Every structure is written in structure tokens, then in C-alpha cells.
Amino acid sequence: MPAPTKDVPTDVPAGSGPRGTLRYDLTASLVVFLVALPLCVGIAVASGVPAELGIVTGIVGGLLTGFLPGSSLQVSGPAAGLTVLVYEAVDTYGVAALGVLVLAAGALQITMGALKLGRWFRAISLAVVQGMLAGIGLVLIAGQAYSLADLEAPGGGLAKLAGLPGLVLDVAASPDALAAFCVGVGTIALLVLWPRWKAAAKILPAPLVAVAAATLAVAVFGLPVARVEVQGLLDAVQPPGGAEFAALADVAMLGTVLAFALIASCESLFSAAAVDRMHDGPRTDYDKELMAQGAGNAVCGVLGALPMTAVIVRSSANVAAGARTKASRILHGVWLLIFAAALPAALGVIPLAALAGVLVHAGFKLIPWKDLKPLWREHRGELLIMTVTAVAIVVGNLFEGVLIGLFLAIAKTAWEVSHVHIDVTEEPVAEEGSEPALKIRVLGNATFLRLPKLLDSLESLPADRELHIDLTGLRHVDHACAMALVTWEERHNALAGAAPPVKVTKAEVKAGAMA
């Protein structure tokens, strides 16, 4: 992520006219276009759909979502974070069903934005989001490793990982696979090294340079590698029909719609928060941004294209290039449209291994490497949630992995807030010569999660002493814990031979906890 550009306002600055502002936006739009083009094509190919559909999503993200209110500087288009989920959906339901899935997800996003739910996405545990991105990154790397060598990847995350040793042998045994692999690895090397040449990187973005260099190398040396298959923009667009809409009655398909909507919304709104930290302009209206993303996805669905999210790579490039208004992201959509209409055949010379290299690099960047060491030192519970979420995505699928991560995050929070301890004091002696009763004051938050530990502490008290449990010091007590404590007190005093205790009603327990 580039350094914050605090000196670049998002509104028209005082003292400069529209022409001066347009100059900045025009330059930024060209930079974003050059970044977006190889990513749109690569993500589409990796998702198992025609390359043109990735460009269609980028066009809609610029011309429609870019025009709508929400966030002024973040740029929308197809994202690597949804590649795995889209590939699974296309593999299960077919390309024809993709449109209705994206359309329904967009409608759900619009509804959530209208209900003012956008701001609540900020409450999702960061560990779950990091785990989700790490899991996607691992599956993306494992899957695209096969595409680096123009070979077919096995199905399932575990199968892809298990097949990597065999992939090495296959590459070594096949000259064609070795040639493609060298093209892909060379692309990754350029993606890593080019940004270090800062002067050149300001003019030409690394993804464009890497793909262009790989394409040139394949053409010059006549390498036998697979290239992008071109259908034409109009031929690739496939609006959903009645049969696809009828398939929404399938519960599994509705689950995919929900996954599309939630994951796309999370990625977009987290991207908006990151972009807001990069400038001093107007802050993002999360509800409006959610509706803008939903509108974009609805149109993408009508066109049968890929789902969109706000993409931090393009957005940060937009800010770093000096964009000042939303005109830059709208113009980037115009350039994508002109390219797709005027130069569609140019896609056919791009080697698939180069696009696989772009996505392997993108998958590697999805894994939060820099956060692993700090999390291990200070927040191991968060690291556990992140790791389990990522592993669950690799072993199972994206939706189930995120649900498991959310469950763990909620369970961890519930465990941490349910701190409870007891204070034991002796009450005044009622009759001379008798042992004083023990007063057990329970403090904190008493929930069923802490009940076993709490009962163990009570069981360690003298069995022959009368005791009275005081719950008025609790900030919260759930029904299970309250009733268990009252029942334990009655049983303990009965075995100790004490006088029957005064019955405590459920209402009194609740009132005591709220006092």
C-alpha cells in the first residue's frame, strides 16, 4: 500500500478550476486502467469464464459504481478475493447461472445498504477477514501454480496442495510445461522487482509491464504456451434466463448468493476504510457505498459478468496517482470500454502463464505475513481464529470457512467477557459457639461458559459450613448460571445440616444482577 497522500484532496481544491482537477483525474484514470486491465483478464480466466467478462465487470465498476455516491476515490472491478468462490459456483452451476447469482447478490447488497447495515460490517472480526483472505490466497496460489505450467489443476484445495510435488515432476518431464512455467515465474519476478525501480513504476504499473514482457518474450522466442481465448465482448455477455432464476429455489444456490454478497461487501467496505486513511477528503458513507456496490453487481448480473468489489490495489493506485474526484474512476471505465471495443484481438496474444503469475503474486499478497509475528506475541487467540479460518477454507470451501471463523470469534469474545470470580467472607455469628456462615459474593459476568470453573471453586469450600451466595455484584448472569448457583447453594446447605435457605426467585436473581 502506498504512503498516505495527505496533500491530495478529493474535492476541487480552492484556487484551482475544473480543468486543473481534470488533468489530475485524467492521469490517474490512465494509471488505474493499466493496473486494472491485466487483473480483469487474469481474474476472469482463473474464475473459469471468458476473459471479456472480467473487462465487462471493470467497465461497470467504472461507469456505474464509479458515478454513484459512497467513496470518492476507491475503484471497483473483479477481485482476486472472489476468484475461488466464483470458480466453484461456475463449476457447480455453470457459466449461465453466474449472472443470476451476481444479480441476486447485488439486490441483497442494495437491501442491506437501504437498511443501514453498511456500518455494521466494520464490526466483523479482523482475524476472520485476515483468515478469509489468507485462505483465498492459499487456494489461489495452489490452483494457479498448475496454470503457470499450462496444466489442469485438480479439484479441491487439499487436492491442489497434495498434487504440488507431482506438478514439479510433470514440469521437469515436459518441455512445453517447462517453457510455460518459465514465463509464469518470469512474470512473478517482474511483479516483485519492478516496483523497486520507483521512477519507472510511477509511469508504468508492474502488472502491465510483467504481462507485456511475458507476451513479448513468447512472441519473440516462439514459445509453445497457451494463450487467452477470445470470444468477443458481445459474444461473451450472456444474460441469465428463466431457468437460471428458477434455480434460486435451491438452498445451496441461495447460500452461494449470501456468500457472494457478504464477502464482496466485507472486501469493499474494508477497502473503503483503508482508502479513507490515505487522504483527507470526504469520508466514505458506508451505507451508500454498499448500495453502489449492489447496483454495480446487479448490472453485472444482468450482463452475466463477474461479481465486483472495491479493489484496494486499484484504489491505492488511484490515490497515489493524484486523483481528486470520482472522475478518475469513471474515466478508467471509459478506457476499458474503448479497449474492449477497439482492440479485442489484443487479448488473444496474452499467455495464460503470465496471467497465472499475476494471480499467484496477488494470492501471496492476500496472506497477512507482516501480522503473523505480532499476533503470535500479543494476540494468539486472534492468530488461532485466523489460522483455523484459512485452513477451513482450504479444506472445505469459502463460505463454510468464514462461518467457522465467525463462530470462533464470537466464542472467543464470549469467553473473554465472561470473567467471574468469588469473594469469601464470614458472616457475623448468630449464636455463641456456632460456626459463622460463609458469604459467597460472585462478581463479574456469570455465563454458562464459566459455570464449570465457578462450580469447581464452590466445591473446594468446606462441606460442613453453611454458606449464602450473593449475586448482587454481578454485571450479568444468564439463566443457566443463576439457577445452577441457587440449586447448588440449596444442596450444599442441606448436606451441611443448615436451616433451609430462603428461596430466591428468578426475578430476584435477575434484579440482583442488574443492580
Coordinates of N, CA and C in Angstrom, one line a residue, residues 50-183:
P50 N -15.1 -16.5 -19.7 CA -14.4 -15.8 -20.8 C -13.7 -14.6 -20.2
A51 N -12.5 -14.3 -20.8 CA -11.7 -13.1 -20.3 C -12.5 -11.8 -20.4
E52 N -13.3 -11.7 -21.5 CA -14.1 -10.5 -21.7 C -15.0 -10.1 -20.5
L53 N -15.5 -11.1 -19.8 CA -16.4 -10.9 -18.7 C -15.7 -10.1 -17.6
G54 N -14.4 -10.3 -17.4 CA -13.7 -9.6 -16.4 C -13.6 -8.1 -16.8
I55 N -13.5 -7.8 -18.1 CA -13.4 -6.5 -18.5 C -14.8 -5.8 -18.4
V56 N -15.9 -6.6 -18.7 CA -17.2 -6.1 -18.5 C -17.4 -5.6 -17.1
T57 N -17.0 -6.4 -16.1 CA -17.2 -6.0 -14.7 C -16.4 -4.8 -14.4
G58 N -15.2 -4.7 -14.9 CA -14.4 -3.4 -14.7 C -15.1 -2.2 -15.3
I59 N -15.7 -2.4 -16.5 CA -16.4 -1.3 -17.1 C -17.6 -0.8 -16.3
V60 N -18.3 -1.8 -15.8 CA -19.5 -1.4 -14.9 C -19.0 -0.8 -13.6
G61 N -17.9 -1.3 -13.1 CA -17.3 -0.7 -11.9 C -16.9 0.7 -12.1
G62 N -16.5 1.1 -13.3 CA -16.1 2.4 -13.6 C -17.2 3.3 -13.9
L63 N -18.0 2.9 -14.9 CA -19.1 3.8 -15.4 C -20.3 3.9 -14.5
L64 N -20.6 2.9 -13.8 CA -21.8 2.9 -12.9 C -21.4 3.2 -11.5
T65 N -20.8 2.2 -10.9 CA -20.4 2.3 -9.5 C -19.5 3.5 -9.2
G66 N -18.6 3.8 -10.2 CA -17.8 5.0 -10.1 C -18.5 6.3 -10.0
F67 N -19.7 6.3 -10.6 CA -20.5 7.5 -10.7 C -21.4 7.7 -9.4
L68 N -21.7 6.6 -8.7 CA -22.6 6.7 -7.6 C -21.9 7.2 -6.3
P69 N -22.6 7.7 -5.4 CA -22.0 8.2 -4.1 C -21.6 7.0 -3.2
G70 N -20.7 7.4 -2.3 CA -20.2 6.4 -1.3 C -18.8 6.7 -1.0
S71 N -17.9 6.2 -1.7 CA -16.5 6.5 -1.6 C -16.0 7.2 -2.8
S72 N -15.3 8.3 -2.7 CA -14.9 9.1 -3.9 C -13.8 8.5 -4.7
L73 N -12.8 7.9 -4.1 CA -11.6 7.5 -4.7 C -11.4 6.0 -4.9
Q74 N -12.1 5.2 -4.2 CA -11.9 3.7 -4.4 C -12.5 3.2 -5.7
V75 N -11.8 2.3 -6.3 CA -12.1 1.8 -7.7 C -12.7 0.4 -7.6
S76 N -13.7 0.1 -8.3 CA -14.4 -1.3 -8.3 C -14.1 -2.1 -9.5
G77 N -14.1 -3.4 -9.4 CA -14.0 -4.3 -10.5 C -13.9 -5.7 -10.0
P78 N -13.6 -6.7 -10.8 CA -13.4 -8.1 -10.4 C -12.2 -8.1 -9.4
A79 N -12.4 -9.0 -8.4 CA -11.3 -9.0 -7.3 C -10.8 -10.5 -7.2
A80 N -9.5 -10.6 -6.9 CA -9.0 -11.9 -6.7 C -9.6 -12.6 -5.5
G81 N -10.1 -11.8 -4.5 CA -10.7 -12.4 -3.3 C -11.9 -13.3 -3.6
L82 N -12.6 -13.1 -4.7 CA -13.8 -13.8 -5.1 C -13.5 -14.9 -6.1
T83 N -12.3 -15.0 -6.6 CA -12.0 -15.9 -7.6 C -12.3 -17.4 -7.3
V84 N -11.9 -17.8 -6.1 CA -12.2 -19.2 -5.7 C -13.7 -19.5 -5.6
L85 N -14.4 -18.6 -5.0 CA -15.9 -18.8 -4.9 C -16.5 -18.8 -6.2
V86 N -16.1 -17.9 -7.1 CA -16.7 -17.8 -8.5 C -16.4 -19.1 -9.2
Y87 N -15.2 -19.6 -9.2 CA -14.8 -20.8 -9.9 C -15.7 -22.0 -9.4
E88 N -15.8 -22.1 -8.0 CA -16.7 -23.2 -7.5 C -18.1 -23.1 -8.0
A89 N -18.6 -21.8 -8.0 CA -20.0 -21.6 -8.5 C -20.2 -22.0 -9.9
V90 N -19.2 -21.5 -10.8 CA -19.3 -21.9 -12.2 C -19.2 -23.4 -12.4
D91 N -18.3 -24.0 -11.7 CA -18.1 -25.4 -11.8 C -19.3 -26.2 -11.4
T92 N -20.1 -25.7 -10.4 CA -21.2 -26.4 -9.9 C -22.5 -26.1 -10.7
Y93 N -22.7 -24.8 -11.0 CA -24.0 -24.4 -11.6 C -23.9 -24.0 -13.1
G94 N -22.6 -23.8 -13.6 CA -22.4 -23.4 -15.0 C -22.3 -21.9 -15.1
V95 N -21.7 -21.5 -16.3 CA -21.5 -20.1 -16.5 C -22.8 -19.4 -16.7
A96 N -23.8 -20.0 -17.2 CA -25.1 -19.4 -17.4 C -25.8 -19.0 -16.1
A97 N -25.5 -19.7 -15.0 CA -26.1 -19.3 -13.7 C -25.3 -18.2 -13.0
L98 N -24.2 -17.9 -13.5 CA -23.4 -16.8 -12.8 C -24.1 -15.5 -12.7
G99 N -24.8 -15.2 -13.8 CA -25.5 -13.9 -13.9 C -26.6 -13.8 -12.8
V100 N -27.4 -14.8 -12.6 CA -28.4 -14.7 -11.6 C -27.9 -14.7 -10.2
L101 N -26.7 -15.4 -10.0 CA -26.1 -15.4 -8.7 C -25.6 -14.0 -8.3
V102 N -25.0 -13.3 -9.3 CA -24.4 -12.0 -9.1 C -25.6 -11.0 -8.9
L103 N -26.6 -11.1 -9.8 CA -27.7 -10.2 -9.7 C -28.4 -10.3 -8.3
A104 N -28.6 -11.5 -7.8 CA -29.3 -11.7 -6.5 C -28.4 -11.1 -5.4
A105 N -27.1 -11.3 -5.5 CA -26.2 -10.8 -4.5 C -26.2 -9.3 -4.5
G106 N -26.3 -8.7 -5.7 CA -26.4 -7.2 -5.8 C -27.6 -6.7 -5.2
A107 N -28.8 -7.4 -5.4 CA -30.0 -7.0 -4.8 C -30.0 -7.0 -3.3
L108 N -29.3 -8.1 -2.8 CA -29.1 -8.2 -1.3 C -28.3 -7.1 -0.8
Q109 N -27.2 -6.7 -1.5 CA -26.4 -5.6 -1.1 C -27.2 -4.3 -1.0
I110 N -28.0 -4.1 -2.0 CA -28.8 -2.8 -2.1 C -29.8 -2.8 -0.9
T111 N -30.4 -4.0 -0.6 CA -31.3 -4.1 0.6 C -30.6 -3.8 1.9
M112 N -29.4 -4.4 2.0 CA -28.6 -4.1 3.3 C -28.2 -2.7 3.4
G113 N -27.8 -2.0 2.3 CA -27.5 -0.6 2.4 C -28.7 0.2 2.7
A114 N -29.9 -0.1 2.1 CA -31.1 0.7 2.4 C -31.5 0.5 3.9
L115 N -31.2 -0.6 4.5 CA -31.5 -0.9 5.9 C -30.4 -0.4 6.8
K116 N -29.5 0.4 6.3 CA -28.4 1.0 7.1 C -27.5 -0.1 7.8
L117 N -27.2 -1.1 7.1 CA -26.4 -2.2 7.7 C -24.9 -2.1 7.3
G118 N -24.6 -1.1 6.4 CA -23.2 -1.0 5.9 C -22.2 -0.8 7.0
R119 N -22.6 0.1 8.0 CA -21.6 0.4 9.1 C -21.4 -0.9 10.0
W120 N -22.3 -1.8 10.0 CA -22.1 -3.0 10.9 C -21.1 -3.9 10.3
F121 N -20.7 -3.8 9.1 CA -19.7 -4.7 8.5 C -18.3 -4.4 9.2
R122 N -18.2 -3.2 9.7 CA -17.0 -2.8 10.4 C -16.8 -3.6 11.7
A123 N -17.9 -4.2 12.2 CA -17.8 -4.9 13.5 C -17.3 -6.4 13.3
I124 N -17.1 -6.8 12.1 CA -16.6 -8.2 11.8 C -15.2 -8.3 12.3
S125 N -14.9 -9.4 13.0 CA -13.6 -9.6 13.5 C -12.5 -9.5 12.4
L126 N -11.5 -8.7 12.7 CA -10.4 -8.6 11.7 C -9.7 -9.9 11.5
A127 N -9.6 -10.7 12.5 CA -8.9 -12.0 12.4 C -9.7 -12.9 11.4
V128 N -11.0 -12.8 11.3 CA -11.8 -13.6 10.4 C -11.5 -13.1 9.0
V129 N -11.5 -11.8 8.8 CA -11.2 -11.2 7.5 C -9.8 -11.6 7.0
Q130 N -8.8 -11.5 7.9 CA -7.5 -11.9 7.5 C -7.4 -13.4 7.2
G131 N -8.1 -14.2 8.0 CA -8.1 -15.6 7.7 C -8.8 -15.9 6.4
M132 N -9.9 -15.2 6.1 CA -10.6 -15.4 4.8 C -9.6 -15.1 3.6
L133 N -9.0 -13.9 3.7 CA -8.0 -13.5 2.6 C -6.9 -14.5 2.5
A134 N -6.4 -14.9 3.7 CA -5.2 -15.9 3.7 C -5.7 -17.2 3.0
G135 N -6.9 -17.7 3.4 CA -7.4 -19.0 2.8 C -7.6 -18.8 1.3
I136 N -8.1 -17.7 0.9 CA -8.3 -17.4 -0.6 C -6.9 -17.4 -1.3
G137 N -6.0 -16.7 -0.6 CA -4.6 -16.6 -1.2 C -4.0 -18.0 -1.4
L138 N -4.1 -18.8 -0.3 CA -3.5 -20.2 -0.4 C -4.1 -21.0 -1.5
V139 N -5.5 -21.0 -1.6 CA -6.1 -21.7 -2.7 C -5.8 -21.2 -4.1
L140 N -5.7 -19.8 -4.1 CA -5.4 -19.2 -5.4 C -4.0 -19.6 -5.9
I141 N -3.0 -19.5 -4.9 CA -1.6 -19.9 -5.3 C -1.6 -21.4 -5.7
A142 N -2.2 -22.3 -4.9 CA -2.2 -23.7 -5.2 C -2.8 -24.0 -6.6
G143 N -3.9 -23.3 -6.9 CA -4.6 -23.5 -8.2 C -3.8 -23.0 -9.4
Q144 N -3.3 -21.7 -9.2 CA -2.7 -21.1 -10.3 C -1.2 -21.6 -10.5
A145 N -0.7 -22.4 -9.6 CA 0.6 -23.0 -9.8 C 0.5 -24.0 -11.0
Y146 N -0.6 -24.6 -11.1 CA -0.8 -25.5 -12.3 C -0.9 -24.7 -13.6
S147 N -1.6 -23.6 -13.5 CA -1.8 -22.8 -14.7 C -0.4 -22.1 -15.1
L148 N 0.5 -22.0 -14.2 CA 1.8 -21.5 -14.6 C 2.5 -22.4 -15.6
A149 N 2.1 -23.7 -15.5 CA 2.7 -24.7 -16.5 C 1.8 -25.1 -17.5
D150 N 0.6 -24.4 -17.7 CA -0.4 -24.8 -18.6 C -1.0 -26.2 -18.4
L151 N -1.1 -26.6 -17.1 CA -1.6 -27.9 -16.8 C -2.9 -27.7 -16.0
E152 N -3.7 -28.8 -16.0 CA -5.0 -28.8 -15.4 C -4.9 -29.0 -13.9
A153 N -5.5 -28.1 -13.1 CA -5.5 -28.3 -11.6 C -6.5 -29.2 -11.1
P154 N -6.2 -30.1 -10.1 CA -7.2 -30.9 -9.6 C -8.2 -30.1 -8.8
G155 N -9.4 -30.7 -8.5 CA -10.4 -30.1 -7.8 C -10.2 -30.1 -6.3
G156 N -10.6 -29.1 -5.6 CA -10.5 -29.0 -4.1 C -9.1 -28.5 -3.7
G157 N -9.2 -27.7 -2.6 CA -7.9 -27.1 -2.1 C -6.9 -28.1 -1.6
L158 N -7.3 -29.1 -0.9 CA -6.4 -30.1 -0.4 C -5.8 -30.9 -1.6
A159 N -6.6 -31.2 -2.6 CA -6.1 -32.0 -3.8 C -5.0 -31.1 -4.5
K160 N -5.3 -29.8 -4.6 CA -4.3 -29.0 -5.3 C -3.0 -29.0 -4.5
L161 N -3.0 -28.8 -3.2 CA -1.8 -28.8 -2.4 C -1.1 -30.2 -2.4
A162 N -1.9 -31.2 -2.4 CA -1.3 -32.6 -2.4 C -0.6 -32.9 -3.7
G163 N -1.1 -32.3 -4.8 CA -0.6 -32.5 -6.1 C 0.6 -31.7 -6.5
L164 N 1.1 -30.8 -5.6 CA 2.2 -29.9 -6.0 C 3.5 -30.7 -6.2
P165 N 3.8 -31.7 -5.4 CA 5.1 -32.5 -5.7 C 5.0 -33.1 -7.1
G166 N 3.8 -33.7 -7.4 CA 3.7 -34.3 -8.8 C 3.8 -33.2 -9.9
L167 N 3.4 -32.0 -9.6 CA 3.5 -30.9 -10.5 C 4.9 -30.7 -10.9
V168 N 5.8 -30.7 -9.9 CA 7.2 -30.4 -10.2 C 7.8 -31.5 -11.1
L169 N 7.4 -32.7 -10.9 CA 7.9 -33.8 -11.8 C 7.3 -33.6 -13.2
D170 N 6.0 -33.2 -13.3 CA 5.4 -33.0 -14.6 C 6.1 -31.9 -15.4
V171 N 6.4 -30.8 -14.7 CA 7.1 -29.7 -15.4 C 8.5 -30.1 -15.9
A172 N 9.2 -30.9 -15.0 CA 10.5 -31.3 -15.4 C 10.5 -32.2 -16.6
A173 N 9.4 -33.0 -16.8 CA 9.4 -34.0 -17.8 C 8.8 -33.5 -19.1
S174 N 8.3 -32.3 -19.1 CA 7.6 -31.8 -20.4 C 8.3 -30.4 -20.8
P175 N 8.9 -30.4 -22.0 CA 9.5 -29.1 -22.4 C 8.4 -28.0 -22.5
D176 N 7.2 -28.3 -23.0 CA 6.2 -27.3 -23.2 C 5.8 -26.7 -21.8
A177 N 5.6 -27.6 -20.8 CA 5.2 -27.2 -19.5 C 6.3 -26.4 -18.9
L178 N 7.6 -26.8 -19.1 CA 8.7 -26.0 -18.6 C 8.8 -24.6 -19.2
A179 N 8.5 -24.5 -20.5 CA 8.5 -23.2 -21.1 C 7.5 -22.3 -20.5
A180 N 6.2 -22.8 -20.3 CA 5.2 -22.0 -19.7 C 5.5 -21.6 -18.3
F181 N 6.1 -22.6 -17.6 CA 6.5 -22.3 -16.2 C 7.5 -21.2 -16.1
C182 N 8.5 -21.2 -17.0 CA 9.5 -20.1 -17.0 C 8.8 -18.8 -17.3
V183 N 7.8 -18.7 -18.2 CA 7.1 -17.5 -18.5 C 6.4 -17.0 -17.2

